[in-house]
Every structure is written in structure tokens, then in C-alpha cells.
Short mmCIF file of C-alpha atoms in Angstrom, two decimals:
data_model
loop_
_atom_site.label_atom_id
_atom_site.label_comp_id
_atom_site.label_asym_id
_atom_site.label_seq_id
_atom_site.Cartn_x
_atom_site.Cartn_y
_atom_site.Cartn_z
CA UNK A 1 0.00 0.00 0.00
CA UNK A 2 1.10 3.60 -0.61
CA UNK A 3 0.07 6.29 1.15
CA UNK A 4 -0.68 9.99 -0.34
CA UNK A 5 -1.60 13.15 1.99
CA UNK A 6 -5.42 12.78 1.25
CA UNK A 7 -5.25 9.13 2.40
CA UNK A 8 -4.48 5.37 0.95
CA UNK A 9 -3.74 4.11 -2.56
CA UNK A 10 -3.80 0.26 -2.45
CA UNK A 11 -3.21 -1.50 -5.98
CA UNK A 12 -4.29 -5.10 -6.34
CA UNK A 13 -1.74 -7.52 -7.22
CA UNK A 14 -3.37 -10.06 -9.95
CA UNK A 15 -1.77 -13.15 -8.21
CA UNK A 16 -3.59 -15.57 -10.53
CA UNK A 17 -3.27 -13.92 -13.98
CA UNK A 18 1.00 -13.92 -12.90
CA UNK A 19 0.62 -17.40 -11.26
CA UNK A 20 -0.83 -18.42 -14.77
CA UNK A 21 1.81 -16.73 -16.54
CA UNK A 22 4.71 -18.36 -14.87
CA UNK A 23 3.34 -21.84 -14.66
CA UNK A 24 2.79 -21.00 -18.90
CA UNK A 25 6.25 -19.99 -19.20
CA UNK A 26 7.25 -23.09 -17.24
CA UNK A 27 5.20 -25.19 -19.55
CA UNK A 28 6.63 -23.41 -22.34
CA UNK A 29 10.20 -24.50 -20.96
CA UNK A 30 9.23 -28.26 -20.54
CA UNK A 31 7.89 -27.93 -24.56
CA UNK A 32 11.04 -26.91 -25.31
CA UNK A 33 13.60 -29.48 -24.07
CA UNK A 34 11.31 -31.86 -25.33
CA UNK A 35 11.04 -30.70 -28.52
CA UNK A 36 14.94 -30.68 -28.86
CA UNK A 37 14.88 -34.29 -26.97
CA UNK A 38 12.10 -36.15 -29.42
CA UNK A 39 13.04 -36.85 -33.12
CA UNK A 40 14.38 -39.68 -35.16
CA UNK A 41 17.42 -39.15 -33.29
CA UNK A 42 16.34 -39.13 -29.74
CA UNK A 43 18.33 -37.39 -26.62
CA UNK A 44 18.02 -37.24 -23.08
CA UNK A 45 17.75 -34.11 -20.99
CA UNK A 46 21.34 -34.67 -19.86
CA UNK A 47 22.80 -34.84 -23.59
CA UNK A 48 20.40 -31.48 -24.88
CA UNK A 49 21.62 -29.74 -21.58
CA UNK A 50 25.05 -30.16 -22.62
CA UNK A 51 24.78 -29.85 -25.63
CA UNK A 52 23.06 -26.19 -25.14
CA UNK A 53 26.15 -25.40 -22.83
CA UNK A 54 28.56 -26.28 -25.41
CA UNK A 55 29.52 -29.54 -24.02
CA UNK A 56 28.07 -31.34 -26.91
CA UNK A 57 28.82 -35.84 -25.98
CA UNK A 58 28.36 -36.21 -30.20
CA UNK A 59 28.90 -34.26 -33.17
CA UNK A 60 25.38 -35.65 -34.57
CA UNK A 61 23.80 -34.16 -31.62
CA UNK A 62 25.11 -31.15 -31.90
CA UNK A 63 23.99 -30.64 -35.16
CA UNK A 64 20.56 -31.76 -34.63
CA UNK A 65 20.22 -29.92 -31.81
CA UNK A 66 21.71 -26.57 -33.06
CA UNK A 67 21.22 -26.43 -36.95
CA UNK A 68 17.29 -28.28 -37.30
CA UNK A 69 15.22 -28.74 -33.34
CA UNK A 70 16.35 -25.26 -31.45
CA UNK A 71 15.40 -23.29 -34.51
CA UNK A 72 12.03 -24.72 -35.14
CA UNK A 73 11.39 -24.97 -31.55
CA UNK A 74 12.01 -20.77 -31.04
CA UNK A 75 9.90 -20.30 -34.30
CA UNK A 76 7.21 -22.26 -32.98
CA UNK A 77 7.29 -20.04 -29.78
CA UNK A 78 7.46 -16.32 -31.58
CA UNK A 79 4.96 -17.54 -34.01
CA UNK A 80 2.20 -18.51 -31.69
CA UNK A 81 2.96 -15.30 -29.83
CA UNK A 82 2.67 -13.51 -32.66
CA UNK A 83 -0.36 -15.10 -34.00
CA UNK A 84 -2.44 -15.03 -30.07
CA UNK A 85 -1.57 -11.67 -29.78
CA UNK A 86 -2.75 -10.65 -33.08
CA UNK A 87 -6.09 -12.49 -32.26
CA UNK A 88 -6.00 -11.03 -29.01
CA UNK A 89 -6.04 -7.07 -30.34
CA UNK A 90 -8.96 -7.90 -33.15
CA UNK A 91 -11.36 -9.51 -30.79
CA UNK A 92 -10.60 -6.43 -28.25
CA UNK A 93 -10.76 -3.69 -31.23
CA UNK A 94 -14.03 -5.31 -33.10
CA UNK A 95 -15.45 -6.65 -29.67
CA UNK A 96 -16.04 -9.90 -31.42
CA UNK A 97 -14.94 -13.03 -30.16
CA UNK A 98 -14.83 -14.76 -33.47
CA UNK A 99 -12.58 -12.03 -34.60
CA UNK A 100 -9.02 -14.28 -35.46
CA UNK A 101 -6.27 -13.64 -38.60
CA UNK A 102 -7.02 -16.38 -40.12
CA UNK A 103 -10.66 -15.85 -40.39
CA UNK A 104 -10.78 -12.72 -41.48
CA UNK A 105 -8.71 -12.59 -44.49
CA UNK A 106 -5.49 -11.24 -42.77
CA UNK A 107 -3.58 -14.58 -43.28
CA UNK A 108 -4.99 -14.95 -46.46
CA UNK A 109 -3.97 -11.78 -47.88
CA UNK A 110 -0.64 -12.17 -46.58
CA UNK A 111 -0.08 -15.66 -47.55
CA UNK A 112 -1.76 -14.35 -51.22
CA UNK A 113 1.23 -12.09 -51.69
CA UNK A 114 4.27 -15.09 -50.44
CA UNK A 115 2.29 -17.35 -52.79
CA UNK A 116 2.31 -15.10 -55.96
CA UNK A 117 6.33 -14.94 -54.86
CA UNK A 118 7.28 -17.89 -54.53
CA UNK A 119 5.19 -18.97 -58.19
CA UNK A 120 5.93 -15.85 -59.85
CA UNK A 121 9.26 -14.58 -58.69
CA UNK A 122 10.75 -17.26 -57.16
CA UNK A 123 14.09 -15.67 -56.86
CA UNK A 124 13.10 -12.99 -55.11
CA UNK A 125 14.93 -12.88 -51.71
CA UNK A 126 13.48 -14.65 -48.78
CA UNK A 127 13.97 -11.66 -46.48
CA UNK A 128 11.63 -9.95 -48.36
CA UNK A 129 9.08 -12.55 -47.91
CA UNK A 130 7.79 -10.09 -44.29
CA UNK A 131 7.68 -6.92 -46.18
CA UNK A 132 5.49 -8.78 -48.90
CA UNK A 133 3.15 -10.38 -46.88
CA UNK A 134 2.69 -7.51 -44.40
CA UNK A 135 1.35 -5.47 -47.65
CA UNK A 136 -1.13 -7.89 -48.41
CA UNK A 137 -2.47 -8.42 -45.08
CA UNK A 138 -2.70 -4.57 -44.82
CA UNK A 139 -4.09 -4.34 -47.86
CA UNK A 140 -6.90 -6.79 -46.95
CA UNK A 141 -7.99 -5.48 -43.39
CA UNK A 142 -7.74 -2.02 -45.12
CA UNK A 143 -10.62 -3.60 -47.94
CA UNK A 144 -12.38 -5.49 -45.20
CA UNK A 145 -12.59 -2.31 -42.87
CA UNK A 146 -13.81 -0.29 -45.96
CA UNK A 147 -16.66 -2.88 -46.60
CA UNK A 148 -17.51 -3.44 -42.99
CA UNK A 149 -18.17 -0.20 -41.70
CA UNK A 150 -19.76 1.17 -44.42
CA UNK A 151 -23.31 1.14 -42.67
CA UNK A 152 -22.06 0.24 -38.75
CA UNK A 153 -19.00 0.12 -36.62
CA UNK A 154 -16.44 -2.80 -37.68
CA UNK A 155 -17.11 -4.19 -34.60
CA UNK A 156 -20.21 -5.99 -35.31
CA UNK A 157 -20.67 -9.16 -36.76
CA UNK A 158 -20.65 -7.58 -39.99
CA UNK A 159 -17.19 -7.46 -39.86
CA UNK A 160 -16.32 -11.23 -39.50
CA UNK A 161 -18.77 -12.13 -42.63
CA UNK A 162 -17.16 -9.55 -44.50
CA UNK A 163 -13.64 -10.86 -43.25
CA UNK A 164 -15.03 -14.56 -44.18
CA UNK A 165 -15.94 -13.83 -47.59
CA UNK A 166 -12.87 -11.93 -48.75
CA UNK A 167 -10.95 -14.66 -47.41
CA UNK A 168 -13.00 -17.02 -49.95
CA UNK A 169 -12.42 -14.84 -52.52
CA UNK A 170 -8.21 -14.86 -51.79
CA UNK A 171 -8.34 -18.89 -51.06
CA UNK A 172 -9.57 -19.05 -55.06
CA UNK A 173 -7.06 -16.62 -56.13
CA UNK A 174 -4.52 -18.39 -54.33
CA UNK A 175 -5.79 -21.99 -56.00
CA UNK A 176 -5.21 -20.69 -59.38
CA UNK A 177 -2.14 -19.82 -58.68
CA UNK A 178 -1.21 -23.16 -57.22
CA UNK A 179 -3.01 -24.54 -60.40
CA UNK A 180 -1.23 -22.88 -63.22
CA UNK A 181 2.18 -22.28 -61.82
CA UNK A 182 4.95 -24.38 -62.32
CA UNK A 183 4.81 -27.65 -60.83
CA UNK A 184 7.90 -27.39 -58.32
CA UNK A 185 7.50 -23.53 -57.19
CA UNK A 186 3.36 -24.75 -56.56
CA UNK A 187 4.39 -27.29 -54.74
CA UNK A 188 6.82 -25.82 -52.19
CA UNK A 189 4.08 -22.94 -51.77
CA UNK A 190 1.62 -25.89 -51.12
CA UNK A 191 4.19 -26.60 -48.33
CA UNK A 192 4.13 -23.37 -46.60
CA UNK A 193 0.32 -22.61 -46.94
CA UNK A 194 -0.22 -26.13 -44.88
CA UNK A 195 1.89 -23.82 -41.95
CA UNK A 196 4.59 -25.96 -40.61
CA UNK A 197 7.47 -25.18 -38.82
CA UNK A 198 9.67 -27.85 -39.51
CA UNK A 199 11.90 -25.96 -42.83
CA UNK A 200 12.99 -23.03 -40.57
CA UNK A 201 16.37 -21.92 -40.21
CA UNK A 202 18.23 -19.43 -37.98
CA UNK A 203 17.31 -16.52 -40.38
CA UNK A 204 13.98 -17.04 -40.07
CA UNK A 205 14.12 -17.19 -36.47
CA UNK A 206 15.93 -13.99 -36.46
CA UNK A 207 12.74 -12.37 -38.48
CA UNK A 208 10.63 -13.68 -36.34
CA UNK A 209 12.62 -12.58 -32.79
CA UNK A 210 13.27 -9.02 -34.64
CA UNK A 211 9.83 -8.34 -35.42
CA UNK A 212 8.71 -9.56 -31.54
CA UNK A 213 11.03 -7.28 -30.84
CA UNK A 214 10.11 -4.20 -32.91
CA UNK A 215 6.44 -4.89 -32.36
CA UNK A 216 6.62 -5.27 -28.17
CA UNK A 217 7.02 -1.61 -27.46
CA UNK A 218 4.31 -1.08 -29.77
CA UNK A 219 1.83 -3.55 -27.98
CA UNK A 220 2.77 -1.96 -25.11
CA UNK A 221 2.11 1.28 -26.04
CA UNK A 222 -1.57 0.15 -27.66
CA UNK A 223 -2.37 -1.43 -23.75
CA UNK A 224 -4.57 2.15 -22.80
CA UNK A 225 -6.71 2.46 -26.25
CA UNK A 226 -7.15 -1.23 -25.92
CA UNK A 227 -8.29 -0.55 -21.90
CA UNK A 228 -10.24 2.09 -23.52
CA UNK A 229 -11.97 0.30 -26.58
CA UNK A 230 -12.67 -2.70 -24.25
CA UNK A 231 -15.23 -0.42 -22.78
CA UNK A 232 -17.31 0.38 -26.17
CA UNK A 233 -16.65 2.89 -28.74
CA UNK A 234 -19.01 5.33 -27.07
CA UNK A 235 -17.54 5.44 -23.68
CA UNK A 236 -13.92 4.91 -24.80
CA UNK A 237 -14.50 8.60 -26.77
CA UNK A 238 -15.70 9.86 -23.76
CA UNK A 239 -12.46 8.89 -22.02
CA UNK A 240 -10.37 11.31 -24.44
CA UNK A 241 -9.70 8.18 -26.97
CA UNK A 242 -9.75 8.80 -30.80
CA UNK A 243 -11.89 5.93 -31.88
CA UNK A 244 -11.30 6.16 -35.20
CA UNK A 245 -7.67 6.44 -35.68
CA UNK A 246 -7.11 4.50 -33.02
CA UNK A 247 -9.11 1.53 -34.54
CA UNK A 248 -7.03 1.86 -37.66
CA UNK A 249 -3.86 1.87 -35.79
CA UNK A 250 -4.44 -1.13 -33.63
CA UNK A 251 -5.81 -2.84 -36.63
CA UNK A 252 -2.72 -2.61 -38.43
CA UNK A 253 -0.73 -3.85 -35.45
CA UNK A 254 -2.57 -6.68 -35.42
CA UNK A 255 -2.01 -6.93 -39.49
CA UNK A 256 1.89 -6.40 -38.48
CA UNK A 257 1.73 -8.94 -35.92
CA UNK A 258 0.19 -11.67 -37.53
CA UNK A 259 2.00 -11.01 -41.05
CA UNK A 260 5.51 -11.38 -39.66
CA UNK A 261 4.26 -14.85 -38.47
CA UNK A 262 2.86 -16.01 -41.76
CA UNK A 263 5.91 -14.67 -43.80
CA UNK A 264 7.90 -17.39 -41.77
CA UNK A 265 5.57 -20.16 -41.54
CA UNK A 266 2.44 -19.98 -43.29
CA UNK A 267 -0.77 -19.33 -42.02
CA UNK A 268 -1.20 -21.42 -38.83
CA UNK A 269 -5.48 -21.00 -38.62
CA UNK A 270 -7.33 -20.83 -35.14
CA UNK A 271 -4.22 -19.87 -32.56
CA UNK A 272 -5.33 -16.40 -32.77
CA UNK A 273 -8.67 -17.46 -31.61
CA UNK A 274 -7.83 -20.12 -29.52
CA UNK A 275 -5.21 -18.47 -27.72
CA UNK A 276 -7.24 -15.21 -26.26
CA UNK A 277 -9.65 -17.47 -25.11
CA UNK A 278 -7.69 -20.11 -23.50
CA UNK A 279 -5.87 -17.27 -21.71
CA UNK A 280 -8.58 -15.61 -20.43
CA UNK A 281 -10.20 -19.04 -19.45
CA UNK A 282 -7.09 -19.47 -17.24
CA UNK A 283 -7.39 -15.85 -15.48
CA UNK A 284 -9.20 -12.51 -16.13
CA UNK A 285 -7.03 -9.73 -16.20
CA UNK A 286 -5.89 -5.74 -17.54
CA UNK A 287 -5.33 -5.97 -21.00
CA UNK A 288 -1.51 -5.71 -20.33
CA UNK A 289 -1.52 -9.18 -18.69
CA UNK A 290 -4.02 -10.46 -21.31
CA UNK A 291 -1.87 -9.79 -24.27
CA UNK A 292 1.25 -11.62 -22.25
CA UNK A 293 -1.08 -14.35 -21.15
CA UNK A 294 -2.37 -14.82 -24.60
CA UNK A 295 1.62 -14.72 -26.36
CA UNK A 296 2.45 -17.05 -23.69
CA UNK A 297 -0.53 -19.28 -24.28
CA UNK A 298 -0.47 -18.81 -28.33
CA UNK A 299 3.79 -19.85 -28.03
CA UNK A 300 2.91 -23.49 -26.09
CA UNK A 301 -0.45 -24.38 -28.51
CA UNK A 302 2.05 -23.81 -31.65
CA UNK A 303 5.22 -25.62 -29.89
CA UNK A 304 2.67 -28.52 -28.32
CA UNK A 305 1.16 -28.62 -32.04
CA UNK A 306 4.69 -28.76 -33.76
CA UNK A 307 5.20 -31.49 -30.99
CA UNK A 308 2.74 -33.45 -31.90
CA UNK A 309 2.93 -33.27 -35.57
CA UNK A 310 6.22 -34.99 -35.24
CA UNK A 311 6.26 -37.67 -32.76
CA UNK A 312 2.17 -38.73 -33.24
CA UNK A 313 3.08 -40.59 -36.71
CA UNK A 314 6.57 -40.60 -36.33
CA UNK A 315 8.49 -40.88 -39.11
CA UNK A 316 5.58 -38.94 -41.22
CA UNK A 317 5.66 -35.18 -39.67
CA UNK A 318 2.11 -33.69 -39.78
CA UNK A 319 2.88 -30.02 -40.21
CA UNK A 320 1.45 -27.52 -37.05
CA UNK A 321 -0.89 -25.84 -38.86
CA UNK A 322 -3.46 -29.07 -39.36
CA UNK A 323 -2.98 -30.20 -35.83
CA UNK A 324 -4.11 -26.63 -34.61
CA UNK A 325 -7.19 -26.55 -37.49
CA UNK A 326 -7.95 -30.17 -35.89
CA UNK A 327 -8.17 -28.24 -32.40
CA UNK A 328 -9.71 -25.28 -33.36
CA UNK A 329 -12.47 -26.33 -35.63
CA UNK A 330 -14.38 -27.14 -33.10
CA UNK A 331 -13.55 -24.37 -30.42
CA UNK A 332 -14.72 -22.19 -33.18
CA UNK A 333 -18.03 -24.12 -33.76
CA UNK A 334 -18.46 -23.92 -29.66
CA UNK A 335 -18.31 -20.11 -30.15
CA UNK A 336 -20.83 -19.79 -32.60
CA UNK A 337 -23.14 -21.93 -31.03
CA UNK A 338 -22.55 -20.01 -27.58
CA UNK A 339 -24.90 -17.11 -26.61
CA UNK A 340 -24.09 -13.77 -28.54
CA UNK A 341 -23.02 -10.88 -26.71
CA UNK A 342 -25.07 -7.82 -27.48
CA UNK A 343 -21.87 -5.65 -28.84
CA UNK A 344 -21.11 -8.42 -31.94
CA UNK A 345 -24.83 -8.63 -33.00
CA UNK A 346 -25.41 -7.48 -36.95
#
């Protein structure tokens, strides 16, 4: 407690929402050693442990460790952070709960722009594959924004149907690409569209850490118009917020955020819906704490998934993005069916 001269100021510690985070962060840990443990070459915790420290007991292990499992293990994590806390801004921006990258169109659009790169240009350096895919995910949300709130707020229901429909639209662009491009360049960009993990390298995780770390301070920064917009657009104008730049801002954060993800490893569906949900299942808190909760929570479903896909039909790897589709489907389905909140009625 602090005291002031008029009297008392007693904050409230949120002892669950940071229990939750550290026991997710633990969890995230455990994830990791065994996803640099499991593989056709398997390792024990003593042998990864020293081989992390440098004290590698085999060249082989070494190498699998440092060159193919630690890479796609990190990637995993900054993807699914990415991806939950792009999820986790749209649902608090449109006040939808369906509201997700992948549903919308944003994935689409971005992974509409790596497609036509890799079949049209596929020379074109792979560092450029973020840049690329962040303009057609803008692009998109800026077309879907346009359409939606052409008769009420974006935040309506309005919005996800519009969102769900353009992203029809893309999937058949993207199909005749894939169908009329050449057969080797269609089918490496059939590859990254399943959204796997398992190709990655230390460049990519390097993209992937950079842009976490370019786009933190930003989140950050967007915690008090999110506080704000939580509220309603109505009462977050009347607490001195500019609801309509501010929508566009935090929309294109949310573009940013879930772009940079997709431009490493294709569009990974449901974690940005999953994710926000899960986390606030596990504890209510500020939207500060929610974002972290939901990274944290997005970064094990993508590493668990990634997991999975390798060691459930081991040798055949079943790439992360259908192992999260199988789990979200039907989260998604549960949403539907659940009682609609006033604020995302048409």
C-alpha cells in the first residue's frame, strides 16, 4: 500500500493472472527441451543440456540440436505469440470473439502475396518474404474495414462475414495460382500454406525474434486504447480516446503482428482465436496481462502442435498448422453456437 496526503492508494496484485503466466512460461520451458529431446534421433535431458552449454557428448547431436530442433522450436514459440496476440487485439478492437487472422482474411492476404512470390518470382529474396506479406495483409484489413463499416462500426458481426468472404475470394485466387504455376515452385508454396514449422532456419528465427522485438514496445504502447476500446466505442470517446484512428492503428498492429508470423511459416489457422480465449479461461485480467497471457498461451499451442505433428506418426511429420485446425475447428463451432453478446450482433 502507498500512502498519499489525502489518504491510501492500495493497488491489487493479480496473483492468478501472474501465477498463470509463470506456470505457462514453465510449460513453455518443458515444450522446449522436449522438442529438442524427441526426433528420429532421440536425446536425453542430460545430452540437450550439454549440448546447449557447449559440451556437446556427439557431433550428430550437436547438429541436430543446433542447426534443425532449437530453430524450429524458437519459431514455434514467436509464431504462436505472434499469431495469439494478433487475435487477441482484433477480438478487443471489433469486440467480437470470433474475430481471429485467419478468419478474417489477414492470413490470407498475406499468404496471397508469399504465394504469388514464390510462383511468380521465385528468386526474389526470402527476407523480403515479411515486407510482402505484411502489404497484403494490410491491404486486406484495409478492404475489409472499408466494406464493414460502411453502414455500422467494424465491430459488429458484420465485420467477421465480410472478413469470411474476402478470405473465400483470396483462397480461389490463391488456387489458381497453385493450379497454373509451375509444378515445383506450386508445390513448395503448397508446403508453406499447410503452416509448418519444420523448414525453418536461424534466419527465419531472427525475423521472427526481430519483429517480436520491434512490435513489443508497440503492444505496449496500444495497452490504454485497448483498456479504452474494451469499454465500447461510445464510452472509450468519452475517455479522451480517438476511436477512429485508433481503430485503424491497432488494426494494423494486429495486421503487423500476424504477417511477420505467416511470412515465416504460413498461415497457422485458429491460434489467434484459440489463444485469447484459453488465456482468459485461465485468469481474467488488464489488457496488459491479457496480451502476455495470450503470447504465452499462443507460443505453447504452436510448440505442443509442432510437438505433436512430429512424434504422433513418427516418421511422417504432420505439419502444425493441421494439428491446430484439428483443435480449433471445433472451439470455433463452440463459439458460434454459444450465446451472442449484445456488442457483436449485426
Amino acid at each position: 500500500m502507498i500512502s498519499r496526503l489525502d489518504g491510501p492508494v492500495t493497488f491489487v496484485l493479480p496473483v492468478r493472472a501472474l501465477a498463470v503466466l509463470a506456470l505457462l512460461c514453465a510449460g513453455i520451458g518443458t515444450l522446449v527441451v522436449a522438442s529438442l529431446m524427441a526426433g528420429s534421433y532421440p536425446l536425453t535431458a542430460g545430452e540437450v543440456a550439454a549440448t546447449v552449454l557447449g559440451r556437446a557428448p556427439s557431433d550428430m547431436g550437436e547438429t541436430v540440436v543446433w542447426q534443425f530442433r532449437l530453430p524450429r522450436a524458437l519459431a514455434a514459440l514467436f509464431a504462436g505469440g505472434l499469431f495469439a496476440t494478433s487475435g487477441a487485439v482484433l477480438q478487443i478492437v471489433t469486440r467480437n470473439a470470433l474475430a481471429d487472422p485467419s478468419l478474417i482474411g489477414v492470413s490470407q492476404g498475406a499468404g496471397l502475396a508469399v504465394v504469388t512470390a514464390i510462383v511468380v518470382a521465385p528468386d526474389l529474396p526470402h527476407v523480403l518474404r515479411p515486407a510482402l506479406a505484411f502489404a497484403g495483409a494490410l491491404a486486406v484489413a484495409a478492404l475489409i474495414q472499408t466494406l464493414a463499416m460502411r453502414r455500422a462500426e467494424g465491430a459488429t458481426m458484420r465485420f467477421i462475414l465480410t472478413g469470411i468472404g474476402v478470405a473465400a475470394f483470396i483462397a480461389a485466387a490463391t488456387s489458381a495460382l497453385l493450379t497454373y504455376g509451375q509444378i515445383d515452385q506450386a508445390m513448395a508454396a503448397l508446403g508453406w500454406l499447410a503452416g509448418s514449422v519444420h523448414a525453418v532456419g536461424w534466419t527465419d528465427v531472427a525475423i521472427l525474434g526481430g519483429a517480436c522485438a520491434l512490435l513489443a514496445p508497440a503492444l505496449a504502447a496500444a495497452a490504454r486504447p485497448l483498456r479504452a476500446l474494451r469499454l465500447g466505442p461510445e464510452l472509450a470517446a468519452g475517455l479522451g480516446v480517438r476511436v477512429g484512428p485508433a481503430r485503424i492503428a491497432l488494426i494494423t498492429l494486429a495486421v503487423a503482428l500476424a504477417a511477420a508470423a505467416v511470412a515465416i511459416v504460413g498461415p497457422l489457422g485458429f491460434v489467434g482465436l484459440i489463444a485469447p480465449h484459453l488465456a482468459q479461461r485461465l485468469a481474467r485480467a488488464d489488457v496488459g496481462l491479457h496480451l502476455s497471457l495470450s503470447a504465452a498461451t499462443g507460443a505453447a499451442l504452436v510448440a505442443a502442435a509442432d510437438l505433436a505433428g512430429r512424434t504422433v506418426a513418427d516418421p511422417v511429420q504432420i505439419p502444425a498448422g493441421l494439428v491446430t485446425a484439428v483443435v480449433g475447428i471445433p472451439v470455433f463451432v463452440l463459439l458460434i453456437l454459444r450465446p451472442t453478446p449484445e456488442a457483436t450482433r449485426l
